Amino acid sequence: MEEIDEMLETAQMFYDGKEDYKRLTGKIACNLFFEPSTRTQYSFQIAEEKLEMKVISFNKKSSSIKKNESFFDTVKTFDSFGIDLLIIRSLQNEYYKELAGKIKTKVINAGDGTSNHPTQSLLDILTIKQEFGFIKGLKILMVGDILHSRVAHSNLKIMKRLGAKVFISGPNEYLEKDAIFIPLEDGLLSCDVVIMLRVQFERHDKKFNMSFQEYNEKFGINSKNIGFMKKNSIIMHPGPVNRNVEISDNLVECEKSRILKQVKNGVFVRMAVIEYLLRNK
Ligand code: ASP
């Protein structure tokens, strides 16, 4: 918990322009993304460059993965290059267990399958803190494909630990059994933060059986239900947003939306995490 507070404080200082960026000059980071990513991948790259690190971005398509090299051997290869930091995103849940004790380079998890997305959670928490000043006691609602969302799984764990009351809503087949369900309308009426989540089509075995319009009417934020939200409540989304599915097009950048602020915070949070990890190296 202290570690989280420390990283969030540093991130806020970076955000406020109070911290010196040039603290990791010349250290080498390799960004290994085995799954597509825009926000996470490029905000890590921007964070590294702001910290004056040298950045190598791995391209799966032009690598020996194409010659059937395994995930493990690819990571071991980068580890042997003698670099300072690996940022890894993988399809595989808890991929880091396979690496534990077998590589020397420090690793930051940039998302593993449906399990965890720790830096997303940190930037979500920073965004909420900037709004309310605290997390404890806040009512936070996550809506959508909870079951396949690593963002939901990370947030459920960490936000509860920080004392928030976390609720979930969405289609029955995408709910987690051990989280507290609330119907969307009740959640909008009572929660301070509403985190909308993308339907994770790429992780489904069964075909998604609903039109986007029907999904938006039942489980999205739309012009009919946004009026239920509390006065000072906010809408968040980790992105990418499917406009007119999770959120109606005209509401993505509405006055309650903090979606682009989350993106901005992503850079500062990732700078803080990198700095925390490499500071005493
Ligand atoms: N960008 C987030 C993730 O990587 C959310 C999403 O893709 O829906 O998990």
Short mmCIF file of C-alpha atoms and ligand atoms in Angstrom, two decimals:
data_model
loop_
_atom_site.label_atom_id
_atom_site.label_comp_id
_atom_site.label_asym_id
_atom_site.label_seq_id
_atom_site.Cartn_x
_atom_site.Cartn_y
_atom_site.Cartn_z
CA MET A 1 0.00 0.00 0.00
CA GLU A 2 2.85 2.36 0.83
CA GLU A 3 4.41 1.54 -2.53
CA ILE A 4 1.17 2.48 -4.30
CA ASP A 5 0.96 5.78 -2.42
CA GLU A 6 4.56 6.58 -3.21
CA MET A 7 4.16 5.89 -6.93
CA LEU A 8 0.95 7.91 -7.07
CA GLU A 9 2.61 10.84 -5.31
CA THR A 10 5.49 10.79 -7.79
CA ALA A 11 3.01 10.53 -10.69
CA GLN A 12 1.14 13.57 -9.38
CA MET A 13 4.42 15.51 -9.08
CA PHE A 14 5.27 14.62 -12.69
CA TYR A 15 1.75 15.70 -13.66
CA ASP A 16 2.23 19.02 -11.85
CA GLY A 17 5.65 19.53 -13.45
CA LYS A 18 7.35 19.48 -10.05
CA GLU A 19 9.69 16.54 -10.63
CA ASP A 20 12.81 16.37 -12.72
CA TYR A 21 12.30 14.05 -15.69
CA LYS A 22 15.91 13.38 -16.55
CA ARG A 23 16.66 10.78 -14.01
CA LEU A 24 17.19 7.58 -15.97
CA THR A 25 19.29 8.95 -18.79
CA GLY A 26 20.74 6.23 -21.01
CA LYS A 27 19.08 3.25 -19.33
CA ILE A 28 17.57 0.85 -21.85
CA ALA A 29 13.94 -0.24 -21.89
CA CYS A 30 12.52 -2.89 -24.22
CA ASN A 31 8.79 -2.89 -24.81
CA LEU A 32 7.60 -6.40 -25.59
CA PHE A 33 3.99 -6.31 -26.67
CA PHE A 34 2.68 -9.68 -27.80
CA GLU A 35 -0.87 -8.29 -28.02
CA PRO A 36 -2.12 -5.13 -29.75
CA SER A 37 -2.05 -1.91 -27.76
CA THR A 38 -2.22 1.82 -28.41
CA ARG A 39 -2.55 3.62 -25.06
CA THR A 40 -0.45 1.32 -22.89
CA GLN A 41 2.30 0.69 -25.43
CA TYR A 42 2.80 4.26 -26.55
CA SER A 43 2.35 5.84 -23.14
CA PHE A 44 5.09 3.53 -21.86
CA GLN A 45 7.26 4.67 -24.75
CA ILE A 46 6.54 8.34 -24.06
CA ALA A 47 7.17 7.81 -20.34
CA GLU A 48 10.53 6.17 -21.11
CA GLU A 49 11.52 8.96 -23.48
CA LYS A 50 10.55 11.65 -20.99
CA LEU A 51 12.81 9.90 -18.50
CA GLU A 52 15.56 10.06 -21.16
CA MET A 53 15.82 6.31 -21.44
CA LYS A 54 16.70 4.50 -24.65
CA VAL A 55 13.72 2.59 -26.02
CA ILE A 56 13.57 -0.56 -28.10
CA SER A 57 10.13 -1.58 -29.32
CA PHE A 58 9.73 -5.21 -30.19
CA ASN A 59 7.75 -6.02 -33.29
CA LYS A 60 6.19 -9.45 -33.05
CA LYS A 61 5.62 -9.66 -36.82
CA SER A 62 9.26 -9.17 -37.78
CA SER A 63 10.69 -11.22 -34.90
CA SER A 64 11.58 -14.90 -34.60
CA ILE A 65 8.12 -15.51 -33.11
CA LYS A 66 7.34 -15.96 -36.82
CA LYS A 67 9.80 -18.87 -36.78
CA ASN A 68 7.94 -20.38 -33.84
CA GLU A 69 10.25 -19.11 -31.13
CA SER A 70 8.42 -19.31 -27.82
CA PHE A 71 7.43 -16.46 -25.51
CA PHE A 72 9.88 -17.72 -22.91
CA ASP A 73 12.83 -17.89 -25.31
CA THR A 74 12.02 -14.45 -26.71
CA VAL A 75 12.04 -12.92 -23.24
CA LYS A 76 15.24 -14.81 -22.33
CA THR A 77 16.89 -13.37 -25.44
CA PHE A 78 16.04 -9.80 -24.42
CA ASP A 79 17.17 -10.57 -20.89
CA SER A 80 20.56 -11.67 -22.25
CA PHE A 81 21.02 -8.37 -24.13
CA GLY A 82 21.84 -6.80 -20.79
CA ILE A 83 19.12 -4.15 -20.69
CA ASP A 84 17.58 -2.37 -17.70
CA LEU A 85 13.86 -2.88 -18.08
CA LEU A 86 11.31 -5.07 -19.84
CA ILE A 87 7.72 -3.98 -20.32
CA ILE A 88 5.70 -7.06 -21.21
CA ARG A 89 2.17 -7.57 -22.45
CA SER A 90 1.07 -11.11 -23.18
CA LEU A 91 -2.03 -13.09 -24.09
CA GLN A 92 -1.13 -15.55 -21.40
CA ASN A 93 -2.58 -15.11 -17.89
CA GLU A 94 0.13 -14.69 -15.25
CA TYR A 95 2.94 -15.11 -17.80
CA TYR A 96 5.34 -13.75 -15.17
CA LYS A 97 5.12 -17.00 -13.19
CA GLU A 98 6.95 -18.72 -16.03
CA LEU A 99 9.71 -16.09 -15.84
CA ALA A 100 10.09 -15.80 -12.08
CA GLY A 101 13.64 -16.56 -10.95
CA LYS A 102 14.73 -17.24 -14.55
CA ILE A 103 15.54 -13.74 -15.78
CA LYS A 104 17.59 -10.90 -14.30
CA THR A 105 15.94 -7.90 -15.94
CA LYS A 106 13.20 -6.04 -14.08
CA VAL A 107 9.75 -6.50 -15.61
CA ILE A 108 6.66 -4.30 -15.58
CA ASN A 109 3.44 -6.08 -16.43
CA ALA A 110 1.61 -4.18 -19.18
CA GLY A 111 -1.33 -6.61 -19.11
CA ASP A 112 -1.58 -10.40 -18.95
CA GLY A 113 -4.53 -12.08 -20.67
CA THR A 114 -7.70 -11.61 -18.65
CA SER A 115 -5.85 -11.40 -15.32
CA ASN A 116 -4.13 -8.12 -14.49
CA HIS A 117 -3.41 -4.65 -15.78
CA PRO A 118 -1.69 -3.01 -12.81
CA THR A 119 -0.57 0.26 -14.43
CA GLN A 120 -4.11 0.80 -15.74
CA SER A 121 -5.41 0.43 -12.19
CA LEU A 122 -2.85 2.92 -10.91
CA LEU A 123 -3.82 5.49 -13.51
CA ASP A 124 -7.50 4.90 -12.78
CA ILE A 125 -6.83 5.49 -9.09
CA LEU A 126 -4.84 8.64 -9.81
CA THR A 127 -7.70 9.96 -11.95
CA ILE A 128 -10.22 9.24 -9.18
CA LYS A 129 -7.99 10.82 -6.52
CA GLN A 130 -7.56 13.96 -8.59
CA GLU A 131 -11.34 14.22 -8.72
CA PHE A 132 -12.37 13.34 -5.17
CA GLY A 133 -9.13 13.58 -3.17
CA PHE A 134 -9.56 10.06 -1.73
CA ILE A 135 -10.64 6.51 -2.63
CA LYS A 136 -11.85 5.09 0.70
CA GLY A 137 -15.64 4.95 0.92
CA LEU A 138 -16.25 5.91 -2.72
CA LYS A 139 -18.76 3.83 -4.65
CA ILE A 140 -17.24 2.58 -7.87
CA LEU A 141 -19.24 0.80 -10.56
CA MET A 142 -17.69 -1.22 -13.37
CA VAL A 143 -19.98 -2.06 -16.28
CA GLY A 144 -19.62 -4.52 -19.13
CA ASP A 145 -17.55 -7.59 -19.86
CA ILE A 146 -16.17 -8.03 -16.36
CA LEU A 147 -15.32 -11.71 -16.85
CA HIS A 148 -12.81 -11.17 -19.66
CA SER A 149 -11.46 -7.80 -18.54
CA ARG A 150 -8.03 -7.66 -16.91
CA VAL A 151 -8.81 -4.02 -16.04
CA ALA A 152 -11.86 -5.14 -14.06
CA HIS A 153 -9.92 -7.90 -12.31
CA SER A 154 -7.08 -5.57 -11.30
CA ASN A 155 -9.44 -2.81 -10.23
CA LEU A 156 -11.62 -5.16 -8.19
CA LYS A 157 -8.60 -6.25 -6.16
CA ILE A 158 -6.83 -2.95 -5.69
CA MET A 159 -9.82 -0.64 -5.24
CA LYS A 160 -11.30 -2.90 -2.58
CA ARG A 161 -7.94 -2.92 -0.79
CA LEU A 162 -7.97 0.87 -0.84
CA GLY A 163 -11.38 0.87 0.85
CA ALA A 164 -13.71 1.64 -2.07
CA LYS A 165 -17.09 -0.08 -2.42
CA VAL A 166 -16.90 -1.73 -5.81
CA PHE A 167 -19.96 -2.91 -7.76
CA ILE A 168 -20.35 -4.58 -11.13
CA SER A 169 -23.06 -4.55 -13.78
CA GLY A 170 -23.48 -5.89 -17.30
CA PRO A 171 -24.78 -8.92 -19.21
CA ASN A 172 -25.26 -11.99 -17.02
CA GLU A 173 -22.80 -14.12 -18.96
CA TYR A 174 -20.00 -11.57 -18.39
CA LEU A 175 -20.29 -11.14 -14.62
CA GLU A 176 -17.91 -12.38 -11.93
CA LYS A 177 -19.61 -14.44 -9.23
CA ASP A 178 -17.65 -13.08 -6.31
CA ALA A 179 -18.25 -9.37 -7.02
CA ILE A 180 -21.32 -7.39 -5.93
CA PHE A 181 -23.87 -6.99 -8.73
CA ILE A 182 -26.09 -3.94 -9.05
CA PRO A 183 -28.58 -3.19 -11.87
CA LEU A 184 -27.19 -0.44 -14.11
CA GLU A 185 -29.84 2.14 -13.28
CA ASP A 186 -29.34 1.70 -9.52
CA GLY A 187 -25.58 1.89 -10.00
CA LEU A 188 -25.81 5.10 -11.97
CA LEU A 189 -28.07 6.61 -9.30
CA SER A 190 -25.76 5.75 -6.43
CA CYS A 191 -22.13 5.51 -7.60
CA ASP A 192 -19.44 8.20 -7.71
CA VAL A 193 -17.36 6.62 -10.43
CA VAL A 194 -18.67 4.64 -13.38
CA ILE A 195 -16.04 2.68 -15.30
CA MET A 196 -17.31 1.41 -18.63
CA LEU A 197 -15.50 -1.60 -20.11
CA ARG A 198 -15.11 -2.75 -23.68
CA VAL A 199 -16.69 -6.05 -24.68
CA GLN A 200 -13.61 -8.27 -25.15
CA PHE A 201 -14.72 -9.92 -28.40
CA GLU A 202 -11.25 -11.33 -29.04
CA ARG A 203 -11.42 -13.39 -25.83
CA HIS A 204 -14.85 -14.95 -26.36
CA ASP A 205 -15.46 -18.61 -27.24
CA LYS A 206 -19.13 -18.00 -27.96
CA LYS A 207 -20.43 -15.51 -30.49
CA PHE A 208 -21.68 -12.22 -29.05
CA ASN A 209 -25.44 -12.51 -29.36
CA MET A 210 -26.76 -8.99 -29.26
CA SER A 211 -26.84 -6.01 -31.59
CA PHE A 212 -24.64 -3.07 -30.61
CA GLN A 213 -27.74 -0.92 -30.30
CA GLU A 214 -29.39 -3.34 -27.91
CA TYR A 215 -26.19 -3.55 -25.85
CA ASN A 216 -25.99 0.23 -25.68
CA GLU A 217 -29.61 0.50 -24.54
CA LYS A 218 -29.28 -2.19 -21.86
CA PHE A 219 -25.69 -1.94 -20.67
CA GLY A 220 -24.24 1.27 -22.04
CA ILE A 221 -24.29 4.93 -21.08
CA ASN A 222 -26.74 6.67 -23.37
CA SER A 223 -28.75 9.86 -23.52
CA LYS A 224 -31.63 8.15 -21.67
CA ASN A 225 -29.72 6.96 -18.61
CA ILE A 226 -26.91 9.52 -18.20
CA GLY A 227 -29.42 11.75 -16.38
CA PHE A 228 -29.58 9.15 -13.57
CA MET A 229 -25.96 9.79 -12.63
CA LYS A 230 -25.12 11.65 -9.43
CA LYS A 231 -24.22 15.31 -9.72
CA ASN A 232 -20.46 15.04 -9.20
CA SER A 233 -19.99 11.53 -10.53
CA ILE A 234 -17.61 10.76 -13.38
CA ILE A 235 -17.40 8.35 -16.30
CA MET A 236 -14.18 6.49 -17.07
CA HIS A 237 -13.13 3.92 -19.69
CA PRO A 238 -9.70 2.32 -20.18
CA GLY A 239 -10.07 2.49 -23.96
CA PRO A 240 -10.32 1.67 -26.74
CA VAL A 241 -13.96 2.80 -26.66
CA ASN A 242 -16.44 1.20 -29.01
CA ARG A 243 -18.56 4.25 -29.66
CA ASN A 244 -22.30 3.58 -29.54
CA VAL A 245 -21.70 0.29 -27.73
CA GLU A 246 -20.41 1.00 -24.18
CA ILE A 247 -20.99 4.74 -24.52
CA SER A 248 -23.10 6.68 -27.01
CA ASP A 249 -20.94 8.60 -29.45
CA ASN A 250 -21.97 12.08 -28.25
CA LEU A 251 -21.20 11.21 -24.60
CA VAL A 252 -17.63 9.93 -24.98
CA GLU A 253 -16.27 13.42 -24.34
CA CYS A 254 -19.16 14.77 -22.26
CA GLU A 255 -18.58 16.91 -19.19
CA LYS A 256 -18.62 13.84 -16.90
CA SER A 257 -16.07 11.97 -19.00
CA ARG A 258 -12.50 11.63 -17.73
CA ILE A 259 -11.43 9.26 -20.51
CA LEU A 260 -8.77 11.51 -22.02
CA LYS A 261 -7.56 12.52 -18.57
CA GLN A 262 -6.95 8.81 -17.92
CA VAL A 263 -4.82 8.71 -21.07
CA LYS A 264 -2.82 11.72 -19.90
CA ASN A 265 -2.37 10.24 -16.44
CA GLY A 266 -1.15 7.01 -18.04
CA VAL A 267 2.09 8.68 -19.06
CA PHE A 268 2.80 10.12 -15.59
CA VAL A 269 1.85 6.92 -13.76
CA ARG A 270 4.10 4.85 -16.01
CA MET A 271 6.95 7.28 -15.50
CA ALA A 272 6.47 6.93 -11.74
CA VAL A 273 6.39 3.13 -11.86
CA ILE A 274 9.54 2.95 -13.99
CA GLU A 275 11.30 5.45 -11.77
CA TYR A 276 10.28 3.53 -8.64
CA LEU A 277 11.62 0.28 -10.05
CA LEU A 278 14.92 1.57 -11.46
CA ARG A 279 15.74 4.27 -8.92
CA ASN A 280 18.08 2.20 -6.81
CA LYS A 281 19.38 0.03 -9.55
N1 ASP B 1 -6.82 -1.39 -23.05
C1 ASP B 1 -7.37 -2.22 -22.01
C2 ASP B 1 -6.63 -3.53 -21.94
O1 ASP B 1 -5.61 -3.69 -22.55
C3 ASP B 1 -8.83 -2.39 -22.13
C4 ASP B 1 -9.35 -3.05 -23.37
O2 ASP B 1 -8.60 -3.45 -24.25
O3 ASP B 1 -10.56 -3.19 -23.43
O4 ASP B 1 -7.07 -4.41 -21.25
#
